[in-house]
Short mmCIF file of C-alpha atoms in Angstrom, two decimals:
data_model
loop_
_atom_site.label_atom_id
_atom_site.label_comp_id
_atom_site.label_asym_id
_atom_site.label_seq_id
_atom_site.Cartn_x
_atom_site.Cartn_y
_atom_site.Cartn_z
CA MET A 827 121.78 125.35 138.28
CA LEU A 828 118.13 124.33 138.39
CA LEU A 829 117.14 127.81 137.25
CA LEU A 830 119.42 127.48 134.23
CA LEU A 831 117.91 124.10 133.39
CA VAL A 832 114.35 125.41 133.64
CA GLY A 833 115.26 128.43 131.51
CA ILE A 834 116.75 126.29 128.76
CA VAL A 835 113.79 123.94 128.69
CA ILE A 836 111.36 126.90 128.54
CA LEU A 837 113.29 128.37 125.61
CA HIS A 838 113.19 125.04 123.79
CA ILE A 839 109.48 124.59 124.40
CA ALA A 840 108.79 128.17 123.29
CA ALA A 841 110.51 127.49 119.96
CA LEU A 842 108.55 124.24 119.63
CA VAL A 843 105.22 125.96 120.31
CA LEU A 844 106.01 128.64 117.72
CA LEU A 845 106.75 125.91 115.19
CA PHE A 846 103.47 124.15 115.94
CA VAL A 847 101.40 127.33 115.69
CA SER A 848 103.11 128.39 112.50
CA THR A 849 102.52 125.05 110.81
CA ILE A 850 98.92 124.53 111.90
CA VAL A 851 97.24 127.94 111.98
CA SER A 852 95.96 129.14 108.66
CA ALA A 853 97.47 132.62 108.43
CA TRP A 854 100.56 132.60 106.20
CA VAL A 855 99.11 135.12 103.76
CA VAL A 856 95.98 137.07 104.60
CA ASN A 857 93.82 139.88 103.45
CA PRO A 858 90.58 141.09 105.04
CA ALA A 859 88.53 138.58 103.05
CA SER A 860 90.66 135.46 102.89
CA SER A 861 93.48 133.57 104.54
CA SER A 862 95.66 130.89 103.17
CA ASP A 863 98.38 128.69 104.51
CA LEU A 864 100.27 125.54 103.67
CA TRP A 865 97.23 123.28 103.76
CA ILE A 866 93.99 125.13 102.87
CA ASN A 867 92.78 128.37 101.33
CA CYS A 868 89.79 130.04 102.95
CA ASN A 869 87.64 132.82 101.57
CA THR A 870 84.98 134.77 103.47
CA LEU A 871 82.16 136.29 101.45
CA ASN A 872 79.21 137.97 103.21
CA GLY A 873 79.97 136.16 106.44
CA VAL A 874 80.16 132.71 104.83
CA THR A 875 83.59 131.06 104.99
CA LYS A 876 84.45 128.56 102.31
CA CYS A 877 87.65 126.55 102.44
CA ASP A 878 89.25 124.28 99.89
CA THR A 879 92.54 122.45 99.79
CA ALA A 880 95.64 124.32 98.76
CA ASN A 881 97.38 124.15 95.44
CA THR A 882 99.34 120.92 95.07
CA GLY A 883 102.45 122.37 93.52
CA VAL A 884 105.95 120.99 94.09
CA TRP A 885 107.20 123.95 96.14
CA ILE A 886 104.37 124.18 98.63
CA GLN A 887 104.73 120.47 99.32
CA ALA A 888 108.42 121.04 99.97
CA VAL A 889 107.55 123.77 102.48
CA GLN A 890 105.03 121.45 104.17
CA ALA A 891 107.65 118.71 104.45
CA LEU A 892 110.31 121.07 105.85
CA MET A 893 107.97 122.49 108.52
CA ILE A 894 106.90 119.01 109.62
CA LEU A 895 110.53 117.82 109.69
CA SER A 896 111.54 120.81 111.84
CA ILE A 897 108.80 119.95 114.35
CA ILE A 898 109.90 116.29 114.42
CA PHE A 899 113.56 117.20 114.96
CA SER A 900 112.72 119.70 117.69
CA ILE A 901 110.66 117.10 119.57
CA LEU A 902 113.47 114.55 119.15
CA SER A 903 115.94 117.13 120.48
CA LEU A 904 113.81 117.72 123.61
CA PHE A 905 113.57 113.97 124.19
CA LEU A 906 117.35 113.57 123.69
CA PHE A 907 117.99 116.43 126.15
CA PHE A 908 116.22 114.58 128.94
CA CYS A 909 118.00 111.34 128.00
CA GLN A 910 121.41 113.00 127.98
CA LEU A 911 120.65 114.84 131.24
CA PHE A 912 120.67 111.51 133.06
CA THR A 913 123.26 109.55 131.08
CA LEU A 914 125.97 112.10 130.24
CA LYS A 915 129.10 112.04 132.42
CA LYS A 916 130.13 115.16 134.31
CA GLY A 917 131.69 117.84 132.10
CA GLY A 918 130.19 116.45 128.93
CA ARG A 919 128.41 118.55 126.34
CA PHE A 920 124.92 118.08 124.94
CA PHE A 921 126.18 117.77 121.37
CA LEU A 922 123.44 115.52 120.07
CA THR A 923 120.64 117.64 121.53
CA GLY A 924 122.17 120.82 120.13
CA ALA A 925 122.75 119.22 116.72
CA PHE A 926 119.10 118.17 116.40
CA GLN A 927 117.84 121.59 117.51
CA ILE A 928 120.14 123.38 115.06
CA LEU A 929 118.96 121.05 112.27
CA ALA A 930 115.36 121.91 113.19
CA SER A 931 116.13 125.62 112.94
CA LEU A 932 117.79 125.10 109.55
CA PHE A 933 114.71 123.27 108.27
CA VAL A 934 112.46 126.16 109.35
CA MET A 935 114.81 128.60 107.66
CA CYS A 936 114.76 126.62 104.41
CA GLY A 937 110.98 126.32 104.53
CA ALA A 938 110.47 130.03 105.15
CA ILE A 939 112.94 130.97 102.42
CA ILE A 940 111.29 128.67 99.86
CA TYR A 941 107.88 130.07 100.77
CA THR A 942 109.10 133.66 100.44
CA VAL A 943 110.73 133.11 97.07
CA MET A 944 108.21 130.86 95.37
CA ASN A 945 104.86 132.02 96.74
CA SER A 946 104.09 134.15 93.70
CA ASN A 947 103.12 130.88 92.01
CA TRP A 948 100.09 130.28 94.16
CA VAL A 949 99.32 133.49 96.05
CA HIS A 950 97.15 136.30 94.75
CA PRO A 951 98.98 139.68 94.67
CA SER A 952 96.38 141.32 96.91
CA LEU A 953 97.37 139.17 99.90
CA PHE A 954 99.99 140.17 102.44
CA TYR A 955 101.97 138.11 104.96
CA GLY A 956 100.13 136.95 108.06
CA TYR A 957 101.33 136.12 111.55
CA SER A 958 101.99 132.42 110.92
CA TYR A 959 104.62 133.43 108.40
CA ILE A 960 106.19 135.86 110.87
CA LEU A 961 106.17 133.21 113.61
CA ALA A 962 108.04 130.84 111.31
CA TRP A 963 110.76 133.45 110.84
CA VAL A 964 110.87 134.13 114.62
CA ALA A 965 111.10 130.40 115.43
CA PHE A 966 114.25 130.07 113.33
CA PRO A 967 116.64 132.25 115.43
CA LEU A 968 114.99 131.05 118.65
CA ALA A 969 115.65 127.41 117.80
CA PHE A 970 119.14 128.24 116.55
CA ILE A 971 120.09 130.02 119.79
CA SER A 972 118.59 127.18 121.82
CA GLY A 973 120.69 124.68 119.88
CA LEU A 974 123.85 126.75 120.35
CA ILE A 975 123.23 126.92 124.11
CA TYR A 976 123.01 123.13 124.22
CA VAL A 977 126.29 122.76 122.34
CA ILE A 978 128.11 125.22 124.63
CA LEU A 979 126.56 123.97 127.90
CA ARG A 980 128.57 121.58 130.05
CA LYS A 981 126.94 119.16 132.42
CA ARG A 982 127.54 119.96 136.08
CA GLU A 983 126.44 117.85 139.02
CA MET B 134 79.28 62.18 115.33
CA LEU B 135 81.48 62.46 112.23
CA SER B 136 78.46 62.16 109.93
CA VAL B 137 76.70 64.99 111.82
CA LEU B 138 79.81 67.18 111.41
CA ALA B 139 80.00 66.41 107.69
CA LEU B 140 76.31 67.16 107.21
CA THR B 141 76.58 70.49 109.07
CA SER B 142 79.58 71.59 107.00
CA VAL B 143 77.81 70.71 103.73
CA VAL B 144 74.69 72.61 104.76
CA LEU B 145 76.74 75.64 105.84
CA LEU B 146 78.67 75.66 102.57
CA GLY B 147 75.44 75.46 100.66
CA ILE B 148 73.99 78.42 102.54
CA ALA B 149 77.23 80.38 102.28
CA SER B 150 77.51 80.02 98.52
CA GLN B 151 74.06 81.49 98.11
CA CYS B 152 74.53 84.39 100.56
CA THR B 153 77.78 85.80 99.19
CA ALA B 154 77.93 88.10 96.20
CA ILE B 155 80.57 88.89 93.64
CA SER B 156 82.68 92.01 94.40
CA VAL B 157 84.03 94.04 91.52
CA TYR B 158 87.14 96.20 91.99
CA THR B 159 88.33 99.14 89.86
CA ASN B 160 90.32 102.29 90.55
CA TRP B 161 88.53 105.28 92.03
CA GLU B 162 89.95 107.81 89.56
CA LYS B 163 92.45 107.79 86.75
CA HIS B 164 94.48 110.89 85.88
CA VAL B 165 95.99 110.83 82.41
CA GLN B 166 97.72 113.19 80.05
CA VAL B 167 95.94 114.02 76.80
CA GLY B 168 97.17 111.86 73.93
CA SER B 169 98.43 108.99 76.09
CA ASP B 170 97.01 105.50 76.60
CA VAL B 171 95.16 104.54 79.74
CA ARG B 172 94.55 101.07 81.15
CA LEU B 173 91.27 100.76 83.06
CA SER B 174 91.64 97.76 85.31
CA CYS B 175 88.74 95.70 86.60
CA SER B 176 88.91 92.55 88.68
CA PHE B 177 86.49 90.66 90.85
CA PHE B 178 86.34 88.37 93.85
CA SER B 179 83.96 85.44 93.90
CA TRP B 180 83.57 82.41 96.15
CA HIS B 181 83.04 80.19 93.12
CA TRP B 182 85.68 78.97 90.72
CA THR B 183 86.05 81.11 87.60
CA SER B 184 83.63 79.54 85.19
CA ALA B 185 83.92 79.39 81.42
CA GLU B 186 80.84 81.60 81.15
CA VAL B 187 82.38 84.55 83.00
CA THR B 188 81.29 87.92 81.50
CA PHE B 189 82.76 91.42 81.69
CA SER B 190 80.79 94.46 80.67
CA TRP B 191 82.10 98.04 80.36
CA SER B 192 79.86 101.06 79.86
CA TYR B 193 80.67 104.77 79.59
CA ARG B 194 78.83 107.90 80.74
CA PRO B 195 80.33 111.21 79.55
CA ASP B 196 80.63 114.08 82.03
CA GLY B 197 77.31 115.89 82.12
CA ALA B 198 75.35 113.21 80.28
CA LYS B 199 72.54 111.31 81.96
CA GLU B 200 72.71 108.03 80.10
CA SER B 201 75.53 105.57 79.68
CA VAL B 202 76.41 103.62 76.59
CA SER B 203 77.78 100.13 76.47
CA ILE B 204 81.26 100.04 74.97
CA PHE B 205 82.61 96.54 75.61
CA HIS B 206 81.34 93.08 76.43
CA TYR B 207 83.20 89.83 76.99
CA THR B 208 81.26 86.60 76.89
CA ASN B 209 81.70 82.99 75.85
CA GLY B 210 85.45 83.43 75.73
CA ALA B 211 85.43 86.25 73.14
CA PRO B 212 85.64 90.06 73.50
CA TYR B 213 83.13 92.25 71.66
CA ILE B 214 83.79 95.96 71.12
CA ALA B 215 80.86 98.26 70.29
CA THR B 216 81.18 99.15 66.63
CA LYS B 217 79.39 102.48 66.87
CA GLY B 218 80.60 103.70 70.27
CA PRO B 219 83.00 106.62 70.89
CA PHE B 220 85.88 104.16 71.39
CA ARG B 221 85.24 101.81 68.49
CA ASP B 222 88.77 101.78 67.08
CA ARG B 223 90.63 102.91 70.22
CA LEU B 224 89.58 100.20 72.64
CA GLU B 225 91.50 97.00 73.24
CA PHE B 226 90.87 94.13 75.64
CA VAL B 227 94.01 93.51 77.71
CA GLY B 228 92.55 91.44 80.50
CA ASN B 229 92.83 87.76 81.38
CA PRO B 230 89.45 86.28 82.31
CA ASN B 231 91.04 83.13 83.71
CA ARG B 232 92.83 85.33 86.25
CA ARG B 233 89.65 87.32 86.93
CA ASP B 234 91.02 90.37 85.12
CA GLY B 235 88.75 92.25 82.74
CA SER B 236 90.84 95.35 81.99
CA ILE B 237 90.58 97.41 78.86
CA MET B 238 93.04 99.82 77.25
CA ILE B 239 91.95 103.09 75.63
CA ARG B 240 94.47 104.61 73.26
CA ASN B 241 95.06 108.29 72.49
CA VAL B 242 92.69 109.82 75.06
CA ASP B 243 91.14 113.19 74.36
CA TYR B 244 89.31 115.79 76.47
CA ASN B 245 85.99 114.37 75.20
CA ASP B 246 86.76 111.12 77.01
CA ASN B 247 86.27 112.68 80.45
CA GLY B 248 83.60 110.68 82.20
CA THR B 249 82.69 107.67 84.30
CA PHE B 250 83.42 104.09 83.21
CA THR B 251 81.47 101.26 84.82
CA CYS B 252 82.68 97.66 84.96
CA ASP B 253 80.25 94.86 85.67
CA ALA B 254 81.54 91.32 86.06
CA LYS B 255 79.49 88.15 86.42
CA ASN B 256 80.73 84.70 87.29
CA PRO B 257 77.86 82.20 86.91
CA PRO B 258 76.32 80.99 89.20
CA ASP B 259 77.56 84.05 91.17
CA ILE B 260 75.69 86.84 89.41
CA MET B 261 74.66 89.02 92.35
CA GLY B 262 76.91 92.05 92.80
CA HIS B 263 77.37 95.77 92.31
CA PRO B 264 79.23 97.17 89.32
CA SER B 265 82.16 99.47 90.07
CA ASN B 266 82.90 102.94 88.65
CA VAL B 267 86.16 104.58 87.68
CA ARG B 268 86.35 108.27 86.76
CA LEU B 269 88.65 109.29 83.93
CA LEU B 270 90.21 112.77 84.15
CA VAL B 271 92.24 114.04 81.21
CA PHE B 272 94.80 116.79 81.81
CA GLU B 273 97.13 118.74 79.60
CA LYS B 274 99.80 118.15 82.24
CA VAL B 275 99.16 115.65 85.02
CA PRO B 276 99.38 117.58 88.31
CA VAL B 277 101.43 116.20 91.18
CA GLN B 278 99.21 114.55 93.74
CA ALA B 279 98.88 116.29 97.07
CA GLY B 280 101.21 114.92 99.67
CA VAL B 281 103.42 112.76 97.44
CA ILE B 282 106.43 115.05 97.50
CA THR B 283 105.83 115.99 101.14
CA GLY B 284 105.88 112.35 102.15
CA ALA B 285 108.90 111.64 99.98
CA ILE B 286 111.01 114.43 101.50
CA ILE B 287 110.04 113.49 105.07
CA GLY B 288 110.69 109.81 104.38
CA VAL B 289 114.11 110.43 102.83
CA VAL B 290 115.33 112.66 105.67
CA LEU B 291 114.10 110.34 108.43
CA GLY B 292 115.53 107.37 106.55
CA LEU B 293 118.93 109.09 106.35
CA LEU B 294 118.73 109.79 110.09
CA ILE B 295 118.01 106.14 110.88
CA LEU B 296 120.80 105.06 108.52
CA VAL B 297 123.34 107.35 110.22
CA VAL B 298 122.31 106.06 113.67
CA ALA B 299 122.57 102.44 112.49
CA ILE B 300 126.00 102.99 110.93
CA TYR B 301 127.23 104.70 114.14
CA TYR B 302 126.16 101.78 116.32
CA LEU B 303 127.58 99.26 113.83
CA MET B 304 130.97 101.02 113.86
CA ARG B 305 130.96 101.07 117.66
CA PHE B 306 130.10 97.36 117.75
CA LEU B 307 132.85 96.47 115.25
CA VAL B 308 135.48 98.56 117.04
CA ALA B 309 134.52 96.99 120.38
CA ARG B 310 134.79 93.50 118.89
CA ARG B 311 138.21 94.26 117.42
CA VAL B 312 139.44 95.66 120.74
CA PHE B 313 138.08 92.56 122.51
CA SER B 314 139.83 90.12 120.13
CA LEU B 315 143.14 92.05 120.39
CA SER B 316 142.98 91.95 124.20
CA MET B 317 142.32 88.19 124.07
CA ARG B 318 145.45 87.63 121.94
CA HIS B 319 147.54 89.75 124.34
CA GLY B 320 146.18 87.78 127.29
CA LYS B 321 147.19 84.42 125.69
CA LYS B 322 150.71 85.65 124.86
CA GLY B 323 151.15 86.88 128.45
CA LYS B 324 150.15 83.47 129.87
CA GLY B 325 152.58 81.69 127.53
CA LYS B 326 155.51 83.91 128.63
CA GLU B 327 154.69 83.29 132.31
CA GLY B 328 154.67 79.53 131.79
CA SER B 329 158.14 79.50 130.11
CA GLN B 330 159.55 81.72 132.88
CA GLN B 331 158.28 79.27 135.54
CA ARG B 332 159.94 76.32 133.77
CA GLN B 333 163.26 78.22 133.62
CA ALA B 334 163.00 79.23 137.27
CA GLY B 335 162.19 75.64 138.41
CA PRO B 336 165.40 73.73 137.52
CA SER B 337 167.64 76.61 138.77
CA LYS B 338 166.18 76.12 142.32
#
């Protein structure tokens, strides 16, 4: 029982860490000379790195908002899990925790989809997708599975 | 004792009114679309009452130029617009000096109007202060400011979440109150029936 609990919490935290890294690290689209992400664009010329703030279009702001919302909902879900662990009666399901985690995964999915479809507006054609972008796509099924486990799980004593 | 207190307060007020300066407030930047009108607001804070000799002075320095030209002056209760400046027939005084507002309106802005506007306000005897600058940026299409839409989306979703939680707890509270009032009515009816049964049982014994 304890092993199961630890495993679920580790899965949840892994999804959360992926979300954090994906949102913060500047590697959504890269090429050998520059990297750009949701917040800044950096260029490296002759060893000198120059960064300036990203384009302020409507779509990139939507992606920023969705990534931040997914992080908030995942943190809320973790907090709710510990609350429900102590207050739920025996045999009850962690519906609320699972709902928040599934919502977080849906937000990441929407953000990644919007970025994929609309990034031709602000990204140079010579750039290709970096690891932050891939981590965002990996975080989506991870968070979704974690949420499903919470919904299916029943509390035992 | 009281006279000493009064004297100290008078002296302090006298010193204070000479140490403070007038503070002039304008925007930092103004983003406008070409062809529209822009209102450049300027207000000030001063420890003295607004006198009748309050003056407002606007000057303009185009982007890339080194010198600024004076475009507007308000003094002695009347506005004066520079007759040879770049805004001679496009400038209008829309401020209210009695409310410490010395704003001007520029109509039909063009790309040549990009530059820095400086507002200087003086409220005699309070004439010490720094003028304040506002930068005018003219765009073909005003771009969305960074973070506005992000904040709006996050705010709406979190607001909906809080609303749903509040409605859930309100429904639970209302249902609990209704159940409580129903149980009270049942309890009273039960007591009434018991009382009538006791009265019937009494005389038969």
